[in-house]
């Protein structure tokens, strides 16, 4: 957050977004609350977060959403984590455990479920069971009879 005494305004009285100061996101080793990676998994996650969030350094205690992450980037983050670690991770895990330390603990407790070198499309299980047929004894609504009959 950036504290301002007032918003800069355009000639029309609207907020001049170009004149607003850019917030400084501080997450680095010079901060007093910086916690370095504990192990190789933490280092992998830190590198993924740094590249995705465009940060210089990330504490393993930092909250993903406080660093500027959002739900759209979260899907990319989870996909990159799966590719780097070889373990599947639900998107909901990031919302329940938004720090690297918490995610690392979750990932470490899971067995390898996917090979890191496999593309994501090859890892998906395809259900080859036949599609159940609808009961044809039920009458169709008039709007559907026009289309199908």
mmCIF file of N, CA and C in Angstrom:
data_model
loop_
_atom_site.group_PDB
_atom_site.id
_atom_site.type_symbol
_atom_site.label_atom_id
_atom_site.label_comp_id
_atom_site.label_asym_id
_atom_site.label_seq_id
_atom_site.Cartn_x
_atom_site.Cartn_y
_atom_site.Cartn_z
ATOM 1 N N UNK A 1 0.828 -1.174 0.000
ATOM 2 C CA UNK A 1 0.000 0.000 0.000
ATOM 3 C C UNK A 1 0.879 1.246 0.000
ATOM 4 N N UNK A 2 0.353 2.285 -0.592
ATOM 5 C CA UNK A 2 1.032 3.572 -0.600
ATOM 6 C C UNK A 2 0.079 4.583 0.027
ATOM 7 N N UNK A 3 0.545 5.273 1.046
ATOM 8 C CA UNK A 3 -0.285 6.287 1.685
ATOM 9 C C UNK A 3 -0.172 7.593 0.902
ATOM 10 N N UNK A 4 -1.307 8.173 0.575
ATOM 11 C CA UNK A 4 -1.361 9.433 -0.157
ATOM 12 C C UNK A 4 -2.193 10.438 0.621
ATOM 13 N N UNK A 5 -1.833 11.706 0.522
ATOM 14 C CA UNK A 5 -2.662 12.745 1.141
ATOM 15 C C UNK A 5 -3.901 12.995 0.313
ATOM 16 N N UNK A 6 -3.799 12.774 -0.977
ATOM 17 C CA UNK A 6 -4.937 12.933 -1.877
ATOM 18 C C UNK A 6 -4.625 12.280 -3.210
ATOM 19 N N UNK A 7 -5.650 11.991 -3.967
ATOM 20 C CA UNK A 7 -5.459 11.390 -5.273
ATOM 21 C C UNK A 7 -5.169 12.474 -6.311
ATOM 22 N N UNK A 8 -4.236 12.216 -7.212
ATOM 23 C CA UNK A 8 -4.024 13.167 -8.300
ATOM 24 C C UNK A 8 -5.210 13.108 -9.263
ATOM 25 N N UNK A 9 -5.673 14.265 -9.690
ATOM 26 C CA UNK A 9 -6.870 14.322 -10.536
ATOM 27 C C UNK A 9 -6.538 14.869 -11.917
ATOM 28 N N UNK A 10 -7.332 14.438 -12.888
ATOM 29 C CA UNK A 10 -7.210 14.977 -14.238
ATOM 30 C C UNK A 10 -8.004 16.270 -14.319
ATOM 31 N N UNK A 11 -7.992 16.918 -15.475
ATOM 32 C CA UNK A 11 -8.754 18.159 -15.662
ATOM 33 C C UNK A 11 -10.254 17.907 -15.545
ATOM 34 N N UNK A 12 -10.684 16.672 -15.805
ATOM 35 C CA UNK A 12 -12.108 16.326 -15.695
ATOM 36 C C UNK A 12 -12.527 15.933 -14.282
ATOM 37 N N UNK A 13 -11.592 15.932 -13.355
ATOM 38 C CA UNK A 13 -11.919 15.596 -11.970
ATOM 39 C C UNK A 13 -11.844 14.107 -11.681
ATOM 40 N N UNK A 14 -11.351 13.315 -12.627
ATOM 41 C CA UNK A 14 -11.200 11.878 -12.411
ATOM 42 C C UNK A 14 -9.797 11.597 -11.882
ATOM 43 N N UNK A 15 -9.625 10.420 -11.288
ATOM 44 C CA UNK A 15 -8.312 10.055 -10.759
ATOM 45 C C UNK A 15 -7.349 9.842 -11.925
ATOM 46 N N UNK A 16 -6.205 10.503 -11.839
ATOM 47 C CA UNK A 16 -5.168 10.376 -12.864
ATOM 48 C C UNK A 16 -4.300 9.173 -12.511
ATOM 49 N N UNK A 17 -4.602 8.040 -13.119
ATOM 50 C CA UNK A 17 -3.901 6.794 -12.789
ATOM 51 C C UNK A 17 -2.428 6.849 -13.150
ATOM 52 N N UNK A 18 -2.087 7.577 -14.204
ATOM 53 C CA UNK A 18 -0.688 7.675 -14.612
ATOM 54 C C UNK A 18 0.151 8.439 -13.594
ATOM 55 N N UNK A 19 -0.468 9.314 -12.849
ATOM 56 C CA UNK A 19 0.260 10.116 -11.866
ATOM 57 C C UNK A 19 0.361 9.427 -10.506
ATOM 58 N N UNK A 20 -0.311 8.298 -10.330
ATOM 59 C CA UNK A 20 -0.233 7.580 -9.060
ATOM 60 C C UNK A 20 1.153 6.967 -8.894
ATOM 61 N N UNK A 21 1.712 6.999 -7.687
ATOM 62 C CA UNK A 21 3.018 6.371 -7.476
ATOM 63 C C UNK A 21 2.895 4.853 -7.509
ATOM 64 N N UNK A 22 3.916 4.192 -8.020
ATOM 65 C CA UNK A 22 3.923 2.736 -8.080
ATOM 66 C C UNK A 22 4.241 2.190 -6.690
ATOM 67 N N UNK A 23 3.477 1.191 -6.228
ATOM 68 C CA UNK A 23 3.779 0.608 -4.910
ATOM 69 C C UNK A 23 5.081 -0.180 -4.963
ATOM 70 N N UNK A 24 5.816 -0.129 -3.903
ATOM 71 C CA UNK A 24 7.072 -0.869 -3.801
ATOM 72 C C UNK A 24 6.792 -2.165 -3.057
ATOM 73 N N UNK A 25 6.901 -3.286 -3.764
ATOM 74 C CA UNK A 25 6.734 -4.591 -3.128
ATOM 75 C C UNK A 25 8.087 -5.009 -2.600
ATOM 76 N N UNK A 26 8.171 -5.131 -1.301
ATOM 77 C CA UNK A 26 9.443 -5.483 -0.705
ATOM 78 C C UNK A 26 9.378 -6.906 -0.203
ATOM 79 N N UNK A 27 10.190 -7.715 -0.783
ATOM 80 C CA UNK A 27 10.338 -9.081 -0.323
ATOM 81 C C UNK A 27 11.756 -9.507 -0.648
ATOM 82 N N UNK A 28 12.641 -9.278 0.265
ATOM 83 C CA UNK A 28 14.033 -9.589 -0.008
ATOM 84 C C UNK A 28 14.783 -9.926 1.240
ATOM 85 N N UNK A 29 16.045 -10.279 1.062
ATOM 86 C CA UNK A 29 16.853 -10.709 2.191
ATOM 87 C C UNK A 29 17.183 -9.566 3.144
ATOM 88 N N UNK A 30 16.988 -8.311 2.731
ATOM 89 C CA UNK A 30 17.271 -7.192 3.619
ATOM 90 C C UNK A 30 16.110 -6.929 4.582
ATOM 91 N N UNK A 31 14.985 -7.596 4.372
ATOM 92 C CA UNK A 31 13.851 -7.421 5.273
ATOM 93 C C UNK A 31 14.073 -8.226 6.546
ATOM 94 N N UNK A 32 13.589 -7.722 7.674
ATOM 95 C CA UNK A 32 13.779 -8.448 8.928
ATOM 96 C C UNK A 32 12.991 -9.757 8.982
ATOM 97 N N UNK A 33 11.885 -9.883 8.227
ATOM 98 C CA UNK A 33 11.076 -11.096 8.285
ATOM 99 C C UNK A 33 11.402 -12.076 7.155
ATOM 100 N N UNK A 34 12.512 -11.877 6.463
ATOM 101 C CA UNK A 34 12.911 -12.777 5.387
ATOM 102 C C UNK A 34 13.373 -14.108 5.974
ATOM 103 N N UNK A 35 12.818 -15.202 5.429
ATOM 104 C CA UNK A 35 13.228 -16.544 5.841
ATOM 105 C C UNK A 35 13.733 -17.257 4.592
ATOM 106 N N UNK A 36 14.989 -17.684 4.590
ATOM 107 C CA UNK A 36 15.553 -18.321 3.396
ATOM 108 C C UNK A 36 14.998 -19.735 3.204
ATOM 109 N N UNK A 37 15.155 -20.292 1.998
ATOM 110 C CA UNK A 37 14.703 -21.673 1.741
ATOM 111 C C UNK A 37 15.422 -22.670 2.644
ATOM 112 N N UNK A 38 14.671 -23.685 3.085
ATOM 113 C CA UNK A 38 15.229 -24.694 3.986
ATOM 114 C C UNK A 38 15.874 -25.844 3.240
ATOM 115 N N UNK A 39 15.354 -26.160 2.048
ATOM 116 C CA UNK A 39 15.827 -27.341 1.323
ATOM 117 C C UNK A 39 15.668 -27.123 -0.180
ATOM 118 N N UNK A 40 15.944 -28.153 -0.960
ATOM 119 C CA UNK A 40 15.895 -28.042 -2.420
ATOM 120 C C UNK A 40 14.477 -27.764 -2.914
ATOM 121 N N UNK A 41 13.479 -28.373 -2.297
ATOM 122 C CA UNK A 41 12.092 -28.135 -2.695
ATOM 123 C C UNK A 41 11.711 -26.674 -2.478
ATOM 124 N N UNK A 42 12.110 -26.123 -1.343
ATOM 125 C CA UNK A 42 11.848 -24.703 -1.080
ATOM 126 C C UNK A 42 12.521 -23.821 -2.135
ATOM 127 N N UNK A 43 13.756 -24.173 -2.507
ATOM 128 C CA UNK A 43 14.475 -23.391 -3.520
ATOM 129 C C UNK A 43 13.752 -23.435 -4.870
ATOM 130 N N UNK A 44 13.225 -24.606 -5.241
ATOM 131 C CA UNK A 44 12.468 -24.715 -6.492
ATOM 132 C C UNK A 44 11.228 -23.823 -6.447
ATOM 133 N N UNK A 45 10.509 -23.884 -5.339
ATOM 134 C CA UNK A 45 9.295 -23.079 -5.206
ATOM 135 C C UNK A 45 9.616 -21.584 -5.211
ATOM 136 N N UNK A 46 10.694 -21.198 -4.549
ATOM 137 C CA UNK A 46 11.096 -19.787 -4.532
ATOM 138 C C UNK A 46 11.380 -19.318 -5.952
ATOM 139 N N UNK A 47 12.092 -20.116 -6.729
ATOM 140 C CA UNK A 47 12.408 -19.732 -8.114
ATOM 141 C C UNK A 47 11.139 -19.605 -8.960
ATOM 142 N N UNK A 48 10.194 -20.518 -8.766
ATOM 143 C CA UNK A 48 8.933 -20.446 -9.513
ATOM 144 C C UNK A 48 8.179 -19.177 -9.139
ATOM 145 N N UNK A 49 8.080 -18.885 -7.843
ATOM 146 C CA UNK A 49 7.359 -17.692 -7.389
ATOM 147 C C UNK A 49 8.035 -16.428 -7.899
ATOM 148 N N UNK A 50 9.381 -16.388 -7.845
ATOM 149 C CA UNK A 50 10.097 -15.202 -8.305
ATOM 150 C C UNK A 50 9.844 -14.944 -9.788
ATOM 151 N N UNK A 51 9.882 -15.988 -10.591
ATOM 152 C CA UNK A 51 9.678 -15.791 -12.030
ATOM 153 C C UNK A 51 8.231 -15.420 -12.339
ATOM 154 N N UNK A 52 7.283 -16.032 -11.658
ATOM 155 C CA UNK A 52 5.873 -15.754 -11.931
ATOM 156 C C UNK A 52 5.447 -14.374 -11.438
ATOM 157 N N UNK A 53 5.950 -13.970 -10.283
ATOM 158 C CA UNK A 53 5.538 -12.703 -9.680
ATOM 159 C C UNK A 53 6.491 -11.550 -9.988
ATOM 160 N N UNK A 54 7.543 -11.824 -10.758
ATOM 161 C CA UNK A 54 8.538 -10.808 -11.120
ATOM 162 C C UNK A 54 9.143 -10.136 -9.893
ATOM 163 N N UNK A 55 9.650 -10.953 -8.971
ATOM 164 C CA UNK A 55 10.270 -10.450 -7.750
ATOM 165 C C UNK A 55 11.739 -10.828 -7.723
ATOM 166 N N UNK A 56 12.527 -10.064 -6.958
ATOM 167 C CA UNK A 56 13.953 -10.349 -6.830
ATOM 168 C C UNK A 56 14.216 -11.498 -5.866
ATOM 169 N N UNK A 57 13.500 -11.515 -4.744
ATOM 170 C CA UNK A 57 13.633 -12.607 -3.781
ATOM 171 C C UNK A 57 12.319 -12.755 -3.032
ATOM 172 N N UNK A 58 12.111 -13.947 -2.495
ATOM 173 C CA UNK A 58 10.852 -14.259 -1.808
ATOM 174 C C UNK A 58 11.173 -15.031 -0.538
ATOM 175 N N UNK A 59 10.581 -14.621 0.555
ATOM 176 C CA UNK A 59 10.693 -15.356 1.815
ATOM 177 C C UNK A 59 9.774 -16.563 1.760
ATOM 178 N N UNK A 60 10.170 -17.663 2.375
ATOM 179 C CA UNK A 60 9.296 -18.845 2.359
ATOM 180 C C UNK A 60 8.081 -18.652 3.259
ATOM 181 N N UNK A 61 8.074 -17.598 4.057
ATOM 182 C CA UNK A 61 6.927 -17.289 4.909
ATOM 183 C C UNK A 61 5.963 -16.301 4.250
ATOM 184 N N UNK A 62 6.340 -15.745 3.092
ATOM 185 C CA UNK A 62 5.515 -14.723 2.437
ATOM 186 C C UNK A 62 4.234 -15.340 1.897
ATOM 187 N N UNK A 63 3.163 -14.574 1.985
ATOM 188 C CA UNK A 63 1.861 -15.000 1.481
ATOM 189 C C UNK A 63 1.793 -14.705 -0.016
ATOM 190 N N UNK A 64 1.408 -15.698 -0.793
ATOM 191 C CA UNK A 64 1.328 -15.570 -2.255
ATOM 192 C C UNK A 64 0.457 -14.388 -2.669
ATOM 193 N N UNK A 65 -0.675 -14.215 -2.025
ATOM 194 C CA UNK A 65 -1.619 -13.169 -2.407
ATOM 195 C C UNK A 65 -1.130 -11.781 -1.958
ATOM 196 N N UNK A 66 -0.402 -11.711 -0.855
ATOM 197 C CA UNK A 66 0.167 -10.441 -0.412
ATOM 198 C C UNK A 66 1.284 -9.968 -1.338
ATOM 199 N N UNK A 67 1.926 -10.907 -2.027
ATOM 200 C CA UNK A 67 3.002 -10.565 -2.958
ATOM 201 C C UNK A 67 2.486 -10.136 -4.325
ATOM 202 N N UNK A 68 1.181 -10.162 -4.517
ATOM 203 C CA UNK A 68 0.612 -9.736 -5.789
ATOM 204 C C UNK A 68 0.037 -10.867 -6.615
ATOM 205 N N UNK A 69 0.042 -12.076 -6.090
ATOM 206 C CA UNK A 69 -0.541 -13.204 -6.804
ATOM 207 C C UNK A 69 -2.051 -13.126 -6.809
ATOM 208 N N UNK A 70 -2.662 -13.709 -7.835
ATOM 209 C CA UNK A 70 -4.116 -13.750 -7.906
ATOM 210 C C UNK A 70 -4.554 -15.136 -8.345
ATOM 211 N N UNK A 71 -5.847 -15.346 -8.413
ATOM 212 C CA UNK A 71 -6.363 -16.684 -8.724
ATOM 213 C C UNK A 71 -6.054 -17.111 -10.152
ATOM 214 N N UNK A 72 -5.935 -16.170 -11.073
ATOM 215 C CA UNK A 72 -5.605 -16.534 -12.448
ATOM 216 C C UNK A 72 -4.153 -16.997 -12.560
ATOM 217 N N UNK A 73 -3.257 -16.277 -11.897
ATOM 218 C CA UNK A 73 -1.853 -16.690 -11.906
ATOM 219 C C UNK A 73 -1.654 -17.957 -11.085
ATOM 220 N N UNK A 74 -2.561 -18.218 -10.152
ATOM 221 C CA UNK A 74 -2.443 -19.407 -9.306
ATOM 222 C C UNK A 74 -2.502 -20.688 -10.131
ATOM 223 N N UNK A 75 -3.304 -20.703 -11.183
ATOM 224 C CA UNK A 75 -3.370 -21.904 -12.022
ATOM 225 C C UNK A 75 -2.034 -22.146 -12.722
ATOM 226 N N UNK A 76 -1.392 -21.075 -13.175
ATOM 227 C CA UNK A 76 -0.065 -21.206 -13.787
ATOM 228 C C UNK A 76 0.953 -21.667 -12.746
ATOM 229 N N UNK A 77 0.847 -21.126 -11.540
ATOM 230 C CA UNK A 77 1.764 -21.495 -10.467
ATOM 231 C C UNK A 77 1.646 -22.981 -10.155
ATOM 232 N N UNK A 78 0.435 -23.480 -10.010
ATOM 233 C CA UNK A 78 0.224 -24.893 -9.691
ATOM 234 C C UNK A 78 0.763 -25.773 -10.810
ATOM 235 N N UNK A 79 0.531 -25.393 -12.059
ATOM 236 C CA UNK A 79 1.037 -26.176 -13.196
ATOM 237 C C UNK A 79 2.569 -26.220 -13.184
ATOM 238 N N UNK A 80 3.210 -25.091 -12.895
ATOM 239 C CA UNK A 80 4.675 -25.054 -12.855
ATOM 240 C C UNK A 80 5.214 -25.870 -11.686
ATOM 241 N N UNK A 81 4.518 -25.833 -10.552
ATOM 242 C CA UNK A 81 4.936 -26.627 -9.392
ATOM 243 C C UNK A 81 4.830 -28.115 -9.721
ATOM 244 N N UNK A 82 3.738 -28.520 -10.377
ATOM 245 C CA UNK A 82 3.561 -29.922 -10.745
ATOM 246 C C UNK A 82 4.663 -30.384 -11.686
ATOM 247 N N UNK A 83 5.009 -29.549 -12.658
ATOM 248 C CA UNK A 83 6.052 -29.919 -13.614
ATOM 249 C C UNK A 83 7.425 -30.001 -12.934
ATOM 250 N N UNK A 84 7.685 -29.117 -11.992
ATOM 251 C CA UNK A 84 8.993 -29.073 -11.337
ATOM 252 C C UNK A 84 9.162 -30.167 -10.288
ATOM 253 N N UNK A 85 8.072 -30.550 -9.627
ATOM 254 C CA UNK A 85 8.182 -31.500 -8.516
ATOM 255 C C UNK A 85 7.739 -32.911 -8.865
ATOM 256 N N UNK A 86 6.932 -33.055 -9.909
ATOM 257 C CA UNK A 86 6.424 -34.378 -10.239
ATOM 258 C C UNK A 86 5.305 -34.827 -9.320
ATOM 259 N N UNK A 87 4.686 -33.900 -8.644
ATOM 260 C CA UNK A 87 3.587 -34.234 -7.729
ATOM 261 C C UNK A 87 2.372 -33.389 -8.073
ATOM 262 N N UNK A 88 1.211 -34.021 -8.069
ATOM 263 C CA UNK A 88 -0.005 -33.278 -8.354
ATOM 264 C C UNK A 88 -0.408 -32.493 -7.119
ATOM 265 N N UNK A 89 -0.940 -31.302 -7.374
ATOM 266 C CA UNK A 89 -1.325 -30.413 -6.291
ATOM 267 C C UNK A 89 -2.619 -29.727 -6.680
ATOM 268 N N UNK A 90 -3.595 -29.765 -5.807
ATOM 269 C CA UNK A 90 -4.876 -29.119 -6.082
ATOM 270 C C UNK A 90 -4.735 -27.607 -5.947
ATOM 271 N N UNK A 91 -5.477 -26.890 -6.744
ATOM 272 C CA UNK A 91 -5.464 -25.431 -6.678
ATOM 273 C C UNK A 91 -5.908 -24.942 -5.301
ATOM 274 N N UNK A 92 -6.824 -25.660 -4.698
ATOM 275 C CA UNK A 92 -7.319 -25.281 -3.372
ATOM 276 C C UNK A 92 -6.209 -25.300 -2.321
ATOM 277 N N UNK A 93 -5.168 -26.095 -2.542
ATOM 278 C CA UNK A 93 -4.058 -26.148 -1.580
ATOM 279 C C UNK A 93 -3.379 -24.796 -1.451
ATOM 280 N N UNK A 94 -3.298 -24.055 -2.549
ATOM 281 C CA UNK A 94 -2.675 -22.726 -2.497
ATOM 282 C C UNK A 94 -3.523 -21.753 -1.682
ATOM 283 N N UNK A 95 -4.837 -21.886 -1.758
ATOM 284 C CA UNK A 95 -5.711 -20.997 -0.991
ATOM 285 C C UNK A 95 -5.683 -21.352 0.492
ATOM 286 N N UNK A 96 -5.527 -22.641 0.806
ATOM 287 C CA UNK A 96 -5.453 -23.047 2.209
ATOM 288 C C UNK A 96 -4.054 -22.814 2.787
ATOM 289 N N UNK A 97 -3.037 -22.939 1.944
ATOM 290 C CA UNK A 97 -1.649 -22.824 2.389
ATOM 291 C C UNK A 97 -0.898 -21.896 1.445
ATOM 292 N N UNK A 98 -1.028 -20.583 1.626
ATOM 293 C CA UNK A 98 -0.496 -19.644 0.641
ATOM 294 C C UNK A 98 0.985 -19.279 0.785
ATOM 295 N N UNK A 99 1.726 -19.966 1.652
ATOM 296 C CA UNK A 99 3.161 -19.663 1.761
ATOM 297 C C UNK A 99 3.980 -20.836 1.217
ATOM 298 N N UNK A 100 5.214 -20.548 0.874
ATOM 299 C CA UNK A 100 6.095 -21.596 0.344
ATOM 300 C C UNK A 100 6.343 -22.669 1.392
ATOM 301 N N UNK A 101 6.521 -22.264 2.636
ATOM 302 C CA UNK A 101 6.751 -23.251 3.703
ATOM 303 C C UNK A 101 5.581 -24.229 3.792
ATOM 304 N N UNK A 102 4.375 -23.715 3.778
ATOM 305 C CA UNK A 102 3.200 -24.574 3.888
ATOM 306 C C UNK A 102 3.045 -25.473 2.662
ATOM 307 N N UNK A 103 3.223 -24.904 1.459
ATOM 308 C CA UNK A 103 3.117 -25.707 0.244
ATOM 309 C C UNK A 103 4.202 -26.767 0.185
ATOM 310 N N UNK A 104 5.400 -26.405 0.599
ATOM 311 C CA UNK A 104 6.511 -27.348 0.597
ATOM 312 C C UNK A 104 6.211 -28.543 1.497
ATOM 313 N N UNK A 105 5.643 -28.280 2.660
ATOM 314 C CA UNK A 105 5.294 -29.363 3.571
ATOM 315 C C UNK A 105 4.229 -30.277 2.971
ATOM 316 N N UNK A 106 3.261 -29.696 2.270
ATOM 317 C CA UNK A 106 2.212 -30.492 1.626
ATOM 318 C C UNK A 106 2.808 -31.337 0.509
ATOM 319 N N UNK A 107 3.630 -30.730 -0.324
ATOM 320 C CA UNK A 107 4.222 -31.439 -1.460
ATOM 321 C C UNK A 107 5.139 -32.556 -0.979
ATOM 322 N N UNK A 108 5.930 -32.289 0.053
ATOM 323 C CA UNK A 108 6.863 -33.291 0.567
ATOM 324 C C UNK A 108 6.138 -34.502 1.145
ATOM 325 N N UNK A 109 4.924 -34.311 1.621
ATOM 326 C CA UNK A 109 4.181 -35.418 2.222
ATOM 327 C C UNK A 109 3.477 -36.289 1.183
ATOM 328 N N UNK A 110 3.496 -35.888 -0.083
ATOM 329 C CA UNK A 110 2.825 -36.651 -1.142
ATOM 330 C C UNK A 110 3.833 -37.479 -1.920
ATOM 331 N N UNK A 111 3.391 -38.649 -2.371
ATOM 332 C CA UNK A 111 4.284 -39.447 -3.221
ATOM 333 C C UNK A 111 4.338 -38.867 -4.635
ATOM 334 N N UNK A 112 5.375 -39.233 -5.387
ATOM 335 C CA UNK A 112 5.449 -38.817 -6.791
ATOM 336 C C UNK A 112 4.262 -39.412 -7.532
ATOM 337 N N UNK A 113 3.480 -38.559 -8.164
ATOM 338 C CA UNK A 113 2.311 -39.044 -8.884
ATOM 339 C C UNK A 113 2.441 -38.842 -10.378
ATOM 340 N N UNK A 114 3.349 -37.984 -10.792
ATOM 341 C CA UNK A 114 3.565 -37.737 -12.214
ATOM 342 C C UNK A 114 5.055 -37.594 -12.458
ATOM 343 N N UNK A 115 5.476 -37.910 -13.659
ATOM 344 C CA UNK A 115 6.882 -37.731 -14.012
ATOM 345 C C UNK A 115 7.078 -36.300 -14.482
ATOM 346 N N UNK A 116 8.099 -35.591 -14.016
ATOM 347 C CA UNK A 116 8.279 -34.187 -14.386
ATOM 348 C C UNK A 116 8.463 -33.955 -15.878
ATOM 349 N N UNK A 117 9.007 -34.924 -16.605
ATOM 350 C CA UNK A 117 9.255 -34.686 -18.018
ATOM 351 C C UNK A 117 8.040 -34.925 -18.902
ATOM 352 N N UNK A 118 6.965 -35.490 -18.354
ATOM 353 C CA UNK A 118 5.784 -35.750 -19.163
ATOM 354 C C UNK A 118 4.965 -34.482 -19.353
ATOM 355 N N UNK A 119 4.463 -34.236 -20.564
ATOM 356 C CA UNK A 119 3.553 -33.105 -20.748
ATOM 357 C C UNK A 119 2.272 -33.328 -19.964
ATOM 358 N N UNK A 120 1.643 -32.259 -19.583
ATOM 359 C CA UNK A 120 0.434 -32.331 -18.763
ATOM 360 C C UNK A 120 -0.674 -33.139 -19.441
ATOM 361 N N UNK A 121 -0.805 -33.060 -20.756
ATOM 362 C CA UNK A 121 -1.877 -33.776 -21.443
ATOM 363 C C UNK A 121 -1.707 -35.281 -21.347
ATOM 364 N N UNK A 122 -0.475 -35.767 -21.255
ATOM 365 C CA UNK A 122 -0.254 -37.202 -21.164
ATOM 366 C C UNK A 122 -0.501 -37.724 -19.755
ATOM 367 N N UNK A 123 -0.518 -36.842 -18.767
ATOM 368 C CA UNK A 123 -0.710 -37.271 -17.392
ATOM 369 C C UNK A 123 -2.179 -37.432 -17.031
ATOM 370 N N UNK A 124 -3.068 -36.846 -17.826
ATOM 371 C CA UNK A 124 -4.473 -36.889 -17.479
ATOM 372 C C UNK A 124 -5.050 -38.266 -17.780
ATOM 373 N N UNK A 125 -5.769 -38.819 -16.837
ATOM 374 C CA UNK A 125 -6.406 -40.109 -17.054
ATOM 375 C C UNK A 125 -7.687 -39.891 -17.858
ATOM 376 N N UNK A 126 -7.843 -40.664 -18.902
ATOM 377 C CA UNK A 126 -9.030 -40.534 -19.734
ATOM 378 C C UNK A 126 -9.969 -41.665 -19.376
ATOM 379 N N UNK A 127 -11.162 -41.305 -18.989
ATOM 380 C CA UNK A 127 -12.165 -42.292 -18.649
ATOM 381 C C UNK A 127 -12.765 -42.824 -19.945
ATOM 382 N N UNK A 128 -12.518 -44.089 -20.235
ATOM 383 C CA UNK A 128 -12.985 -44.675 -21.481
ATOM 384 C C UNK A 128 -14.311 -45.407 -21.318
ATOM 385 N N UNK A 129 -14.979 -45.219 -20.200
ATOM 386 C CA UNK A 129 -16.267 -45.884 -20.019
ATOM 387 C C UNK A 129 -17.288 -45.239 -20.950
ATOM 388 N N UNK A 130 -18.228 -46.048 -21.463
ATOM 389 C CA UNK A 130 -19.215 -45.493 -22.400
ATOM 390 C C UNK A 130 -20.130 -44.487 -21.718
ATOM 391 N N UNK A 131 -20.597 -43.552 -22.505
ATOM 392 C CA UNK A 131 -21.522 -42.542 -21.993
ATOM 393 C C UNK A 131 -22.884 -43.212 -21.807
ATOM 394 N N UNK A 132 -23.477 -43.067 -20.637
ATOM 395 C CA UNK A 132 -24.775 -43.712 -20.421
ATOM 396 C C UNK A 132 -25.840 -43.098 -21.327
ATOM 397 N N UNK A 133 -26.674 -43.943 -21.877
ATOM 398 C CA UNK A 133 -27.755 -43.501 -22.753
ATOM 399 C C UNK A 133 -28.928 -42.995 -21.918
ATOM 400 N N UNK A 134 -29.614 -42.027 -22.468
ATOM 401 C CA UNK A 134 -30.788 -41.483 -21.796
ATOM 402 C C UNK A 134 -31.955 -42.441 -21.958
ATOM 403 N N UNK A 135 -32.838 -42.403 -21.004
ATOM 404 C CA UNK A 135 -34.046 -43.223 -21.075
ATOM 405 C C UNK A 135 -34.964 -42.622 -22.129
ATOM 406 N N UNK A 136 -35.169 -43.338 -23.212
ATOM 407 C CA UNK A 136 -35.965 -42.831 -24.335
ATOM 408 C C UNK A 136 -37.468 -42.903 -24.059
ATOM 409 N N UNK A 137 -37.864 -43.505 -22.968
ATOM 410 C CA UNK A 137 -39.294 -43.618 -22.692
ATOM 411 C C UNK A 137 -39.885 -42.305 -22.176
ATOM 412 N N UNK A 138 -39.026 -41.363 -21.780
ATOM 413 C CA UNK A 138 -39.529 -40.085 -21.294
ATOM 414 C C UNK A 138 -39.911 -39.203 -22.480
ATOM 415 N N UNK A 139 -41.011 -38.490 -22.371
ATOM 416 C CA UNK A 139 -41.415 -37.634 -23.494
ATOM 417 C C UNK A 139 -40.494 -36.416 -23.606
ATOM 418 N N UNK A 140 -40.226 -36.001 -24.840
ATOM 419 C CA UNK A 140 -39.414 -34.816 -25.088
ATOM 420 C C UNK A 140 -40.263 -33.568 -24.988
ATOM 421 N N UNK A 141 -39.716 -32.484 -24.490
ATOM 422 C CA UNK A 141 -40.451 -31.220 -24.508
ATOM 423 C C UNK A 141 -40.681 -30.790 -25.966
ATOM 424 N N UNK A 142 -41.686 -29.968 -26.176
ATOM 425 C CA UNK A 142 -42.045 -29.543 -27.524
ATOM 426 C C UNK A 142 -40.883 -28.868 -28.249
ATOM 427 N N UNK A 143 -40.126 -28.046 -27.544
ATOM 428 C CA UNK A 143 -39.009 -27.349 -28.176
ATOM 429 C C UNK A 143 -37.935 -28.327 -28.653
ATOM 430 N N UNK A 144 -37.746 -29.424 -27.943
ATOM 431 C CA UNK A 144 -36.737 -30.413 -28.351
ATOM 432 C C UNK A 144 -37.277 -31.333 -29.438
ATOM 433 N N UNK A 145 -38.583 -31.567 -29.447
ATOM 434 C CA UNK A 145 -39.172 -32.408 -30.499
ATOM 435 C C UNK A 145 -38.965 -31.781 -31.855
ATOM 436 N N UNK A 146 -39.056 -30.467 -31.928
ATOM 437 C CA UNK A 146 -38.851 -29.780 -33.198
ATOM 438 C C UNK A 146 -37.441 -29.979 -33.722
ATOM 439 N N UNK A 147 -36.484 -30.067 -32.819
ATOM 440 C CA UNK A 147 -35.090 -30.197 -33.224
ATOM 441 C C UNK A 147 -34.718 -31.652 -33.538
ATOM 442 N N UNK A 148 -35.141 -32.569 -32.695
ATOM 443 C CA UNK A 148 -34.668 -33.957 -32.798
ATOM 444 C C UNK A 148 -35.609 -34.903 -33.538
ATOM 445 N N UNK A 149 -36.873 -34.582 -33.648
ATOM 446 C CA UNK A 149 -37.818 -35.521 -34.268
ATOM 447 C C UNK A 149 -38.215 -35.067 -35.646
#
